[in-house]
Short mmCIF file of C-alpha atoms in Angstrom, two decimals:
data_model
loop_
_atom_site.label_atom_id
_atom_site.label_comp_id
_atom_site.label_asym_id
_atom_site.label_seq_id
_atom_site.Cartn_x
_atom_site.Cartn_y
_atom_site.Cartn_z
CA UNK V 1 0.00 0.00 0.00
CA UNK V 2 1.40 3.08 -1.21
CA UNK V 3 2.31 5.73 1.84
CA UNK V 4 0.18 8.44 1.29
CA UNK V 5 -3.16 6.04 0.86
CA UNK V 6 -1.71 4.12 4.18
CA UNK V 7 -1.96 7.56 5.75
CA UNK V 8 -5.55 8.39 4.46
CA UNK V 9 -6.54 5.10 5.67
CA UNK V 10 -5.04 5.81 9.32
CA UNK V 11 -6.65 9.01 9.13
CA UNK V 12 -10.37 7.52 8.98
CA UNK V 13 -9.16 5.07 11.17
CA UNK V 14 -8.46 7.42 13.88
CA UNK V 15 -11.82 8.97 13.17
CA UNK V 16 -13.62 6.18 13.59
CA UNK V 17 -11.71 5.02 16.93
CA UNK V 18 -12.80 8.80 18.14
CA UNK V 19 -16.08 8.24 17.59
CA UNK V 20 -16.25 4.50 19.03
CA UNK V 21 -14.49 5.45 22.35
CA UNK V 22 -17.50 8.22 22.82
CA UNK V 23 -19.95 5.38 21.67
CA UNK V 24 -18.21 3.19 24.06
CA UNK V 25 -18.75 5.66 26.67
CA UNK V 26 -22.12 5.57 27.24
CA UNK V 27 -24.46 3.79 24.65
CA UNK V 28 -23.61 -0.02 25.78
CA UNK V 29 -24.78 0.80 29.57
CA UNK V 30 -28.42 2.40 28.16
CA UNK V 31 -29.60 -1.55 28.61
CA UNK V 32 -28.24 -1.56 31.73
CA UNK V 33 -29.78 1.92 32.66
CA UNK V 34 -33.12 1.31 31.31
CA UNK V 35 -33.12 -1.76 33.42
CA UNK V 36 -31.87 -0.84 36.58
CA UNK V 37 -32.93 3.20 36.66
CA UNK V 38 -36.18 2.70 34.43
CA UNK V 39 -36.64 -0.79 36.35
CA UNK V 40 -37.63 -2.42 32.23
CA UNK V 41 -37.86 -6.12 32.03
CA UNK V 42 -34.61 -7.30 30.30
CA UNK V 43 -36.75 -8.61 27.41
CA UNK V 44 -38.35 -5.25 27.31
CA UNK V 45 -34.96 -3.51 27.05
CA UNK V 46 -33.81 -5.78 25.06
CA UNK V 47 -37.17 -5.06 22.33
CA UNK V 48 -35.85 -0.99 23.01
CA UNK V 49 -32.71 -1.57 21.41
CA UNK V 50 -33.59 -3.61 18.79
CA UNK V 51 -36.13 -1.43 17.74
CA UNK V 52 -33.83 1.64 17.86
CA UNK V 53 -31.49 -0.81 15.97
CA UNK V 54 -33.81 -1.76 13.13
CA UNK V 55 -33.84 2.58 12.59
CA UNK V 56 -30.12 2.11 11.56
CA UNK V 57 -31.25 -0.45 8.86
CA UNK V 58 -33.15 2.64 6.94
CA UNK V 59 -30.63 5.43 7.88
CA UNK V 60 -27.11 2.90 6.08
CA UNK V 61 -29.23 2.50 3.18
CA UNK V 62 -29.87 6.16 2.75
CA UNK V 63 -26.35 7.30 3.50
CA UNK V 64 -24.96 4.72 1.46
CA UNK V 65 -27.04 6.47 -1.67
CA UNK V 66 -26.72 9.65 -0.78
CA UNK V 67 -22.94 8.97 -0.76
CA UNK V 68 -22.73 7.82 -4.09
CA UNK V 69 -24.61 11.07 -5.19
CA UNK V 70 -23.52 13.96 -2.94
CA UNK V 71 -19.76 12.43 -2.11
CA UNK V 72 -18.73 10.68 0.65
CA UNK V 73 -17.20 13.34 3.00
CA UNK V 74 -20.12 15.47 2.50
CA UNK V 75 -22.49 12.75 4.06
CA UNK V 76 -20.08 11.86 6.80
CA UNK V 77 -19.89 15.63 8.18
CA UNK V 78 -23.41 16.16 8.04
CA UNK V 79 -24.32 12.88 9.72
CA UNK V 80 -21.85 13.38 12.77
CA UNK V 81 -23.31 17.21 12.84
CA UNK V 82 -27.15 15.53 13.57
CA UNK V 83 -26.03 13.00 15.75
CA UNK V 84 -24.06 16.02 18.22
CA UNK V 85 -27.62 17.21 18.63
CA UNK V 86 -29.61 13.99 19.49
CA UNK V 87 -26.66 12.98 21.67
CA UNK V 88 -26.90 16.03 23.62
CA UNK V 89 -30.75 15.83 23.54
CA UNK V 90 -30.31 12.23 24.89
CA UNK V 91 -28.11 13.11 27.64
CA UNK V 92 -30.50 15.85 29.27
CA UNK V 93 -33.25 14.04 29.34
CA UNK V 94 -31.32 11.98 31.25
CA UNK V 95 -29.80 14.25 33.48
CA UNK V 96 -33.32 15.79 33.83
CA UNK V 97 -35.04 12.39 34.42
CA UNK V 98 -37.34 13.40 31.72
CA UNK V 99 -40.23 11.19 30.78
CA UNK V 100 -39.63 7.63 29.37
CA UNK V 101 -40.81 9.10 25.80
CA UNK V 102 -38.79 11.87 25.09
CA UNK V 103 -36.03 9.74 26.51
CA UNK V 104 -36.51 6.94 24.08
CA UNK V 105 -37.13 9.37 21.48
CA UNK V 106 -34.12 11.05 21.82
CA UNK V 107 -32.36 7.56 21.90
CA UNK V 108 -33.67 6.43 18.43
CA UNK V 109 -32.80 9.64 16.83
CA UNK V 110 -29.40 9.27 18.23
CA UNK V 111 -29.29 5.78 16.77
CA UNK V 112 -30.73 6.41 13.28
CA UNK V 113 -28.27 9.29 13.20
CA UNK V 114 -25.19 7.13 13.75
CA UNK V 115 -25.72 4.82 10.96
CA UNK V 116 -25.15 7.58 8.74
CA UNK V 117 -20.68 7.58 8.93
CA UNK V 118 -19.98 4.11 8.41
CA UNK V 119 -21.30 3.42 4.89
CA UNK V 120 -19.64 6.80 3.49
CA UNK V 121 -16.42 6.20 5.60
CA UNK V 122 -16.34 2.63 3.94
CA UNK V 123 -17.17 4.26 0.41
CA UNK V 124 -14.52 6.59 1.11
CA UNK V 125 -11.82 3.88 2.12
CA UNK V 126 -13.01 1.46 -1.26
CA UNK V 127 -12.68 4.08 -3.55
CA UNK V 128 -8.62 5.01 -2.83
CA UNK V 129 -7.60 1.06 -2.43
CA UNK V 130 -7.07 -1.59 -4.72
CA UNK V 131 -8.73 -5.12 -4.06
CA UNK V 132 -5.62 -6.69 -2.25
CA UNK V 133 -5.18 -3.74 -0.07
CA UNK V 134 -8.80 -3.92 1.28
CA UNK V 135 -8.36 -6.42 3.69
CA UNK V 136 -5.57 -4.32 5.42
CA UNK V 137 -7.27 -1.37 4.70
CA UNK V 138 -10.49 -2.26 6.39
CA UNK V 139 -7.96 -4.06 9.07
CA UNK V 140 -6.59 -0.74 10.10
CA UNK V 141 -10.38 0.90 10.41
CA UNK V 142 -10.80 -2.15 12.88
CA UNK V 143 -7.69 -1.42 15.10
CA UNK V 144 -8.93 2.43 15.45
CA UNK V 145 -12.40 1.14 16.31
CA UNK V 146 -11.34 -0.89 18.75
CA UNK V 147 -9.18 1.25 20.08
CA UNK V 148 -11.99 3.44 20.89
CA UNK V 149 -13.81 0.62 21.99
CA UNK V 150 -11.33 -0.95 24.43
CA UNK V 151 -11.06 2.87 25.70
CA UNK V 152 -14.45 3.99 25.98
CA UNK V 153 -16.64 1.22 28.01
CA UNK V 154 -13.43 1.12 30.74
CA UNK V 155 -13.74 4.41 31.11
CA UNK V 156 -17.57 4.54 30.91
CA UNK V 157 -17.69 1.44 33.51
CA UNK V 158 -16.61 3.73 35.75
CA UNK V 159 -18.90 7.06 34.88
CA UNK V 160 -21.78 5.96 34.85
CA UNK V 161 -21.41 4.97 38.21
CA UNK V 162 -21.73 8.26 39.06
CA UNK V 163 -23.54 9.73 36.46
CA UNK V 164 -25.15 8.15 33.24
CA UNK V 165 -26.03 11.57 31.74
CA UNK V 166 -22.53 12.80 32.09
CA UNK V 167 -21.23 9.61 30.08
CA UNK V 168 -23.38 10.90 27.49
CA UNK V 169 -22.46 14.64 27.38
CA UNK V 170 -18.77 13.29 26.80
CA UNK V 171 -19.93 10.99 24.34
CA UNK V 172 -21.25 14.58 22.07
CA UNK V 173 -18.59 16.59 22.83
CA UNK V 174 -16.51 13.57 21.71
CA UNK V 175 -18.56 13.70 18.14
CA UNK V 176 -17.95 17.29 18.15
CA UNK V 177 -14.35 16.92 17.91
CA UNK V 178 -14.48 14.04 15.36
CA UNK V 179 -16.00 16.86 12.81
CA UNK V 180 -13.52 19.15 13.78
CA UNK V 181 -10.49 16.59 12.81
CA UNK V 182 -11.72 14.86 9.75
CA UNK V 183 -13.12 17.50 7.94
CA UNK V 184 -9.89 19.27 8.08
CA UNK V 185 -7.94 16.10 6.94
CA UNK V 186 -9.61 14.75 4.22
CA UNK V 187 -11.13 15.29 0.75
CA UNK V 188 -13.52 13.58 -1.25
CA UNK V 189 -11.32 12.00 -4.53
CA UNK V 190 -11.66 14.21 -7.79
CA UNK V 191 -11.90 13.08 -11.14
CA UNK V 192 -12.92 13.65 -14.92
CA UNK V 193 -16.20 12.33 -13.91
CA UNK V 194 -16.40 13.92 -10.51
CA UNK V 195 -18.92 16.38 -11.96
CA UNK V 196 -21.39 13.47 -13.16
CA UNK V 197 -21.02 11.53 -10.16
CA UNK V 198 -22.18 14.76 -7.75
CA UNK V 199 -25.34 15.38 -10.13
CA UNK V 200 -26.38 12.19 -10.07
CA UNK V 201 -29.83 12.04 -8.37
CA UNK V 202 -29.89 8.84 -5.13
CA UNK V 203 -32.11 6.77 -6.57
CA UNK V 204 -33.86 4.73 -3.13
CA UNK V 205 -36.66 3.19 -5.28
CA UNK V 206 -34.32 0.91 -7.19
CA UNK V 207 -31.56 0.71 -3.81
CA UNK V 208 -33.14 -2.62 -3.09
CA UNK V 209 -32.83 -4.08 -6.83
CA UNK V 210 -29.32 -4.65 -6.35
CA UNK V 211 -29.96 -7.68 -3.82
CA UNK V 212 -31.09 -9.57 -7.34
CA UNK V 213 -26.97 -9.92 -7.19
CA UNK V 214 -27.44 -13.55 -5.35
CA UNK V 215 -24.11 -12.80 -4.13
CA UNK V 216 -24.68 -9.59 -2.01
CA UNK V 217 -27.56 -11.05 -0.65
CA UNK V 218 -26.11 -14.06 0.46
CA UNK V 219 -23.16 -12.33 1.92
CA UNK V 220 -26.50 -10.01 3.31
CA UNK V 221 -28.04 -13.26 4.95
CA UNK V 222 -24.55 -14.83 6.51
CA UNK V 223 -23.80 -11.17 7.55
CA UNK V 224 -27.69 -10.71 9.45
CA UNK V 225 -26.81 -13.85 11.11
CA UNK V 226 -23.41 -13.53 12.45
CA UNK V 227 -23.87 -9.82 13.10
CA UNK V 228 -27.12 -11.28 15.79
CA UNK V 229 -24.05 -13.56 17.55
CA UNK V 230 -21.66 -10.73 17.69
CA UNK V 231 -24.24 -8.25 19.52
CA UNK V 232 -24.05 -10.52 22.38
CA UNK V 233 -21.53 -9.16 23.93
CA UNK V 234 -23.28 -5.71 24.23
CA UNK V 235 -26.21 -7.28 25.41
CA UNK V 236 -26.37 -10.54 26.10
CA UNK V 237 -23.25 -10.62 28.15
CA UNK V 238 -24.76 -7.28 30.22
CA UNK V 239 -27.61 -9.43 30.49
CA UNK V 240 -25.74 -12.71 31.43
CA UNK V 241 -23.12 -10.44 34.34
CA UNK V 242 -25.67 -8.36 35.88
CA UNK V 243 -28.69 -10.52 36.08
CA UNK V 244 -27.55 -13.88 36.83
CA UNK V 245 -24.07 -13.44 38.18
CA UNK V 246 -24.34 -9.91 39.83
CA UNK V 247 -21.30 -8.71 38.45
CA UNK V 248 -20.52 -4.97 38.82
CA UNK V 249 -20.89 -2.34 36.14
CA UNK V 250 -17.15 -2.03 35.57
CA UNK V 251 -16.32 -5.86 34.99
CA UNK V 252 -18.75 -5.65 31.75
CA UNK V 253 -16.80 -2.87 30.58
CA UNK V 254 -13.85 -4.41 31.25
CA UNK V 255 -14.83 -7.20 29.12
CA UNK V 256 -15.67 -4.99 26.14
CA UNK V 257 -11.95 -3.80 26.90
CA UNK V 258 -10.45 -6.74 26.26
CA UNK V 259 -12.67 -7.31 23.38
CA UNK V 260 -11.30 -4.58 21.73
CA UNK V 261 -7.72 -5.41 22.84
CA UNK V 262 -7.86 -8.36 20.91
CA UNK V 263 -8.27 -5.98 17.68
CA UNK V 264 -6.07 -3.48 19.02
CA UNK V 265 -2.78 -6.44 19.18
CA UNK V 266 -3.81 -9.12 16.59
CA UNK V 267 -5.13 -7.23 13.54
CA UNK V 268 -2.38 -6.80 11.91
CA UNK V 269 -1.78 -10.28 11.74
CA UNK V 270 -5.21 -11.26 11.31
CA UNK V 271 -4.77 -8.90 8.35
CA UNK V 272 -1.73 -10.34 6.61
CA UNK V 273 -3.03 -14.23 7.62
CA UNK V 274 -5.85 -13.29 5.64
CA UNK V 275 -4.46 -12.20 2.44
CA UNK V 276 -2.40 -15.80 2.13
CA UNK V 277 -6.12 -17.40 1.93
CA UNK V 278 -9.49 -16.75 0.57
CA UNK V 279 -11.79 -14.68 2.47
CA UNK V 280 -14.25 -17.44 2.12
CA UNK V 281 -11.64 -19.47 4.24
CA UNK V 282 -10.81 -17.02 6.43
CA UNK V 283 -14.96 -15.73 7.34
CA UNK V 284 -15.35 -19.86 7.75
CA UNK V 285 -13.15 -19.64 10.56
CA UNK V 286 -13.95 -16.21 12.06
CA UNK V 287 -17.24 -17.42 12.46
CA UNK V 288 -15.65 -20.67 13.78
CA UNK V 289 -14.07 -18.45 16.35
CA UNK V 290 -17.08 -17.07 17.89
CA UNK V 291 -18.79 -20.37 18.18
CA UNK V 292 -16.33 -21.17 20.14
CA UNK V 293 -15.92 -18.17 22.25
CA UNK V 294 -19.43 -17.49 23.19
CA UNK V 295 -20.84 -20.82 23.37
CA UNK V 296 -18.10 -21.21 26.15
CA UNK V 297 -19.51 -18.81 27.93
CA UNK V 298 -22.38 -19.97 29.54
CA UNK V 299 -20.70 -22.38 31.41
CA UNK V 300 -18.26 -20.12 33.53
CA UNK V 301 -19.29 -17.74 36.34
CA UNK V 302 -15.36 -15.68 36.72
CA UNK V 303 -14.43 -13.09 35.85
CA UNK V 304 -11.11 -14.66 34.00
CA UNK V 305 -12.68 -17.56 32.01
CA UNK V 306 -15.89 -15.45 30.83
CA UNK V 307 -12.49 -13.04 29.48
CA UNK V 308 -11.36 -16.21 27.81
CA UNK V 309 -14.61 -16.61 25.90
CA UNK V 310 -14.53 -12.86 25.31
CA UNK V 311 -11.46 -12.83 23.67
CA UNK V 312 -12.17 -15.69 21.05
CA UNK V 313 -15.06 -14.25 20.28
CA UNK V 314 -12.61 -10.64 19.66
CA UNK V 315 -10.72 -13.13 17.38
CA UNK V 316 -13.56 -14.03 15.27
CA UNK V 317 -14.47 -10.45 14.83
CA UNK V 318 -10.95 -9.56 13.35
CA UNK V 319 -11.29 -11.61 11.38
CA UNK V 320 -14.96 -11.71 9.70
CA UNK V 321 -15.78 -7.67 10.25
CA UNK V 322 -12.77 -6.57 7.79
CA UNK V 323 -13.82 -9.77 5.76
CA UNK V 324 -17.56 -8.92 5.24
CA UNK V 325 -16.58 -5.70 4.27
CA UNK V 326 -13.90 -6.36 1.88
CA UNK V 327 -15.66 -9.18 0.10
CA UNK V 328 -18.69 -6.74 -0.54
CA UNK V 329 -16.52 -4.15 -1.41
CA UNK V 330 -14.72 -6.37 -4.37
CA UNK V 331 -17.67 -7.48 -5.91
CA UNK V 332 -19.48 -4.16 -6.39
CA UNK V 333 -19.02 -1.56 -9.06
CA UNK V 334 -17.41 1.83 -8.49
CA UNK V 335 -20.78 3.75 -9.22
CA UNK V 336 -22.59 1.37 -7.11
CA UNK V 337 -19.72 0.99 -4.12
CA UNK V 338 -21.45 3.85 -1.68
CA UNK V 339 -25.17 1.78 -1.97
CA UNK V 340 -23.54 -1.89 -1.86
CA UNK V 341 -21.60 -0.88 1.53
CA UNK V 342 -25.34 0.70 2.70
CA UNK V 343 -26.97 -2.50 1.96
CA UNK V 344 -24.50 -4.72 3.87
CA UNK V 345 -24.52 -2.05 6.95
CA UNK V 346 -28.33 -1.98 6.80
CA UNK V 347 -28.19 -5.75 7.29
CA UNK V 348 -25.55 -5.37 9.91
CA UNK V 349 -27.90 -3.55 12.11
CA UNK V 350 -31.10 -5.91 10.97
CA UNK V 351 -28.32 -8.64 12.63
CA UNK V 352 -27.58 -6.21 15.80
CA UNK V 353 -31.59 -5.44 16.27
CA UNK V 354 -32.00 -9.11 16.40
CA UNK V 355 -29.46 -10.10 18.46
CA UNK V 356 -30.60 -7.68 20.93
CA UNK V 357 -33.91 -8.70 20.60
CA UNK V 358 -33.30 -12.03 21.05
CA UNK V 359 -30.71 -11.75 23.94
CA UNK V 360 -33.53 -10.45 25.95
CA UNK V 361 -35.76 -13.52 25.24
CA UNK V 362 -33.35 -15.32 25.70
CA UNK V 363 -32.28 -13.94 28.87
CA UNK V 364 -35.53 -13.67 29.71
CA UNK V 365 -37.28 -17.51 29.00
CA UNK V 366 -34.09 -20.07 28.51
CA UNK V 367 -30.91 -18.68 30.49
CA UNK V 368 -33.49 -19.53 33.95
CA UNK V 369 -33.64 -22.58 32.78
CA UNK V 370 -30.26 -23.54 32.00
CA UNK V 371 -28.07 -20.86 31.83
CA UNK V 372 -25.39 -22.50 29.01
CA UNK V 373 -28.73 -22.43 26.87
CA UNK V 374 -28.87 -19.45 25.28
CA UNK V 375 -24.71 -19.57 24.51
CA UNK V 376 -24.96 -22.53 22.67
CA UNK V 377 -27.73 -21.50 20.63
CA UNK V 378 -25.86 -18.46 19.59
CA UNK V 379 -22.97 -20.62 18.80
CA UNK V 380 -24.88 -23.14 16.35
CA UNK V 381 -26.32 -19.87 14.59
CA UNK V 382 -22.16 -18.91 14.11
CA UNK V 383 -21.15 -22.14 12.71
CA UNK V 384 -24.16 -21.96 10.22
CA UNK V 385 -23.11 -18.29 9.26
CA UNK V 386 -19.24 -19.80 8.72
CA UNK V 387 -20.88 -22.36 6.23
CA UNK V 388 -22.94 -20.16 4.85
CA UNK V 389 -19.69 -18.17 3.95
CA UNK V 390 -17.14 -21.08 3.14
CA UNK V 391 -19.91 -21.74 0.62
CA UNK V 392 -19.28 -18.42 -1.09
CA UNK V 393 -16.36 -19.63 -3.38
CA UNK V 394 -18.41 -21.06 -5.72
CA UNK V 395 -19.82 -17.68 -6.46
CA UNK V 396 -17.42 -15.66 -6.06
CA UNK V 397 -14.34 -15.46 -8.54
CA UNK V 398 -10.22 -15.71 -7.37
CA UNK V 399 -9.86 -12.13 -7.39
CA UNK V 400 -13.22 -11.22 -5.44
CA UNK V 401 -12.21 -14.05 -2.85
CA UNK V 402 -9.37 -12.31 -1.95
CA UNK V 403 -6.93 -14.66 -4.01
CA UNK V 404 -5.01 -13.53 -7.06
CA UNK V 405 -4.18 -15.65 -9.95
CA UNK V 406 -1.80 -13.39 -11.22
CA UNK V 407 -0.88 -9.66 -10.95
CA UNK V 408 -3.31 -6.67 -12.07
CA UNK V 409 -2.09 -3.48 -13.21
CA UNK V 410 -4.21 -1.08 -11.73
CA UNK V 411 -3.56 3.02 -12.28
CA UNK V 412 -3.81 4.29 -9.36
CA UNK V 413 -4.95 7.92 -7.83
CA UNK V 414 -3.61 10.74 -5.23
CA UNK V 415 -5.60 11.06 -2.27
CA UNK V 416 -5.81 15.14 -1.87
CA UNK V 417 -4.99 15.75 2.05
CA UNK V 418 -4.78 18.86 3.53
#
């Protein structure tokens, strides 16, 4: 990878890790508030978040196609920008103790809102990389997301403790900063046909033609499905600490440190491990990964070998989130890159909703029962999501799995930094 794209790429990465570690700071204890301050059932809690999850679906589809018309850059800014103001809103009706509506109103707007970077970030990152690079590219987005995330629920472990709407204020003012750094950094790459490509009108009508491409929605489907087993750890594992095993705030977010840890140390050999095999191979046993590391969890009740499920689940997510995103990336076209990425990240959060969702019945109607039970289920979901995705090399061609038969000449551009 040529220097000055490796130092775009680091640039978005450090963006993203920004906004992650004020994610980190507050959202994945608003279960855990609206359960123990709003005194919600944790399948009611559970149904909150899924719903307010299912709101991201609508909002990556639309940035995704409004990305491909109006630029990416453009549609990051103006996304971050909204979701300042719904953070902030969030956080005083929390301070204020305001009723449950306005509360959960403010929480879905702050939701939908947030949908709205990724897709253009990952348009953004596809359009100044070369097929081969995107595994490593996407690799070094992980490490600055997890970054932020090993940062932010540590720290926010210990805030909300004190104060949940204070978590939150640092959580805007965090966003707020993230606009002041990347749109000073960054440009949107020009061209001959840069003009065309800004008047061109997003087209949402025909948005969900493109899943007639068997392969995106197949990747769409495997993604929906281990997406569901991932979100366990947000919720499920809350779910799992506090209600059954009365662990303290700060343990939970000390497991969603070492979650991101695992990204933090191992993705850059995840990364290069990756590009010696197909992605097909590689998704097969990221998925592998987190069967493994969740479905062990049920059976522990410490503190050090619930970690040890933690982190093999950190090791499947290495390894499949720069792989979902990569394989989409390859086999869509560069006019249709922005609304491809927006499809798979609206089916990223269908898969978070759900898990959510389901964590809470789960929680709620099999973990009294037996408490392994809902682990292993969540585990036989991410082995069929790893053959679901092993499967994929019989649609998918050498170069689009991530294997090259032979080098490709490919002209490449300048990214314009400031």
């Amino acid at each position: 990878m040529q220097a000055v794209t490796r130092k775009g790429m680091w640039l978005v990465a450090v963006a993203n890790g920004i906004l992650l570690f004020g994610y980190g700071l507050s959202l994945p204890f608003f279960t855990i508030y609206l359960i123990s301050q709003q005194h919600l059932a944790p399948a009611m809690a559970g149904l909150v978040v899924a719903l307010a999850g299912l709101s991201r679906c609508v909002s990556s589809a639309i940035s995704g196609e409004l990305a491909d018309a109006f630029g990416r850059k453009n549609v990051m800014m103006w996304g971050l920008f909204s979701q300042i103001i719904a953070m902030f809103s969030l956080a005083l009706c929390i301070e204020l103790n305001a009723q449950a509506g306005w509360m959960l109103t403010c929480y879905f707007f702050t939701t939908f809102l947030g949908a709205f970077f990724r897709p253009a970030a990952n348009a953004w990152v596809t359009d100044h990389t070369t097929p081969k690079e995107r595994v490593e590219a996407f690799g070094m987005i992980r490490i600055g997301l997890n970054i932020g995330w090993a940062l932010g629920p540590a720290v926010g472990g210990f805030l909300v403790r004190y104060s949940y709407s204070v978590a939150f204020y640092f959580t805007a003012l965090l966003y707020a900063t993230t606009i002041l750094y990347l749109g000073r950094l960054i440009k949107d790459r020009t061209s001959k046909k840069g003009a065309r490509r800004r008047a061109r009108k997003p087209s949402f009508a025909t948005m969900l033609s493109s899943l007639t491409d068997t392969r995106l929605a197949r990747i769409c489907l495997y993604v929906v499905m281990i997406t569901a087993v991932n979100s366990q750890l947000v919720v499920g594992l809350s779910i799992h600490c506090k209600q059954y095993l009365q662990m303290p705030e700060y343990f939970i977010g000390w497991f969603f440190t070492i979650n991101g840890l695992v990204v933090i140390l191992l993705q850059q050999a995840a990364s290069k491990w990756m590009s010696k095999h197909r992605l097909s191979t590689a998704m097969f046993w990221g998925c592998i990964a987190y069967a493994v590391g969740f479905g062990s969890v049920g059976f522990f009740s410490s503190f050090a070998l619930i970690a040890v499920g933690v982190f093999l689940a950190g090791v499947g997510e290495l390894i499949v989130s720069p792989g979902e995103q990569t394989m989409v990336s390859n086999i869509a076209s560069r006019e249709t890159r922005g609304r491809y990425l927006g499809l798979l990240m609206v089916f990223y959060n269908m898969g978070s909703a759900l898990g959510f969702f389901v964590a809470g019945l789960l929680g709620d109607w099999v973990a009294p029962h037996y408490l392994p039970g809902p682990w292993l289920i969540v585990a036989s979901v991410a082995v069929l999501a790893g053959i679901g995705f092993w499967r994929m090399r019989y649609q998918l061609t050498d170069d689009e799995d991530g294997k090259q038969t032979a080098p490709i000449p490919i002209k490449k551009d300048t990214i314009t930094l400031h």
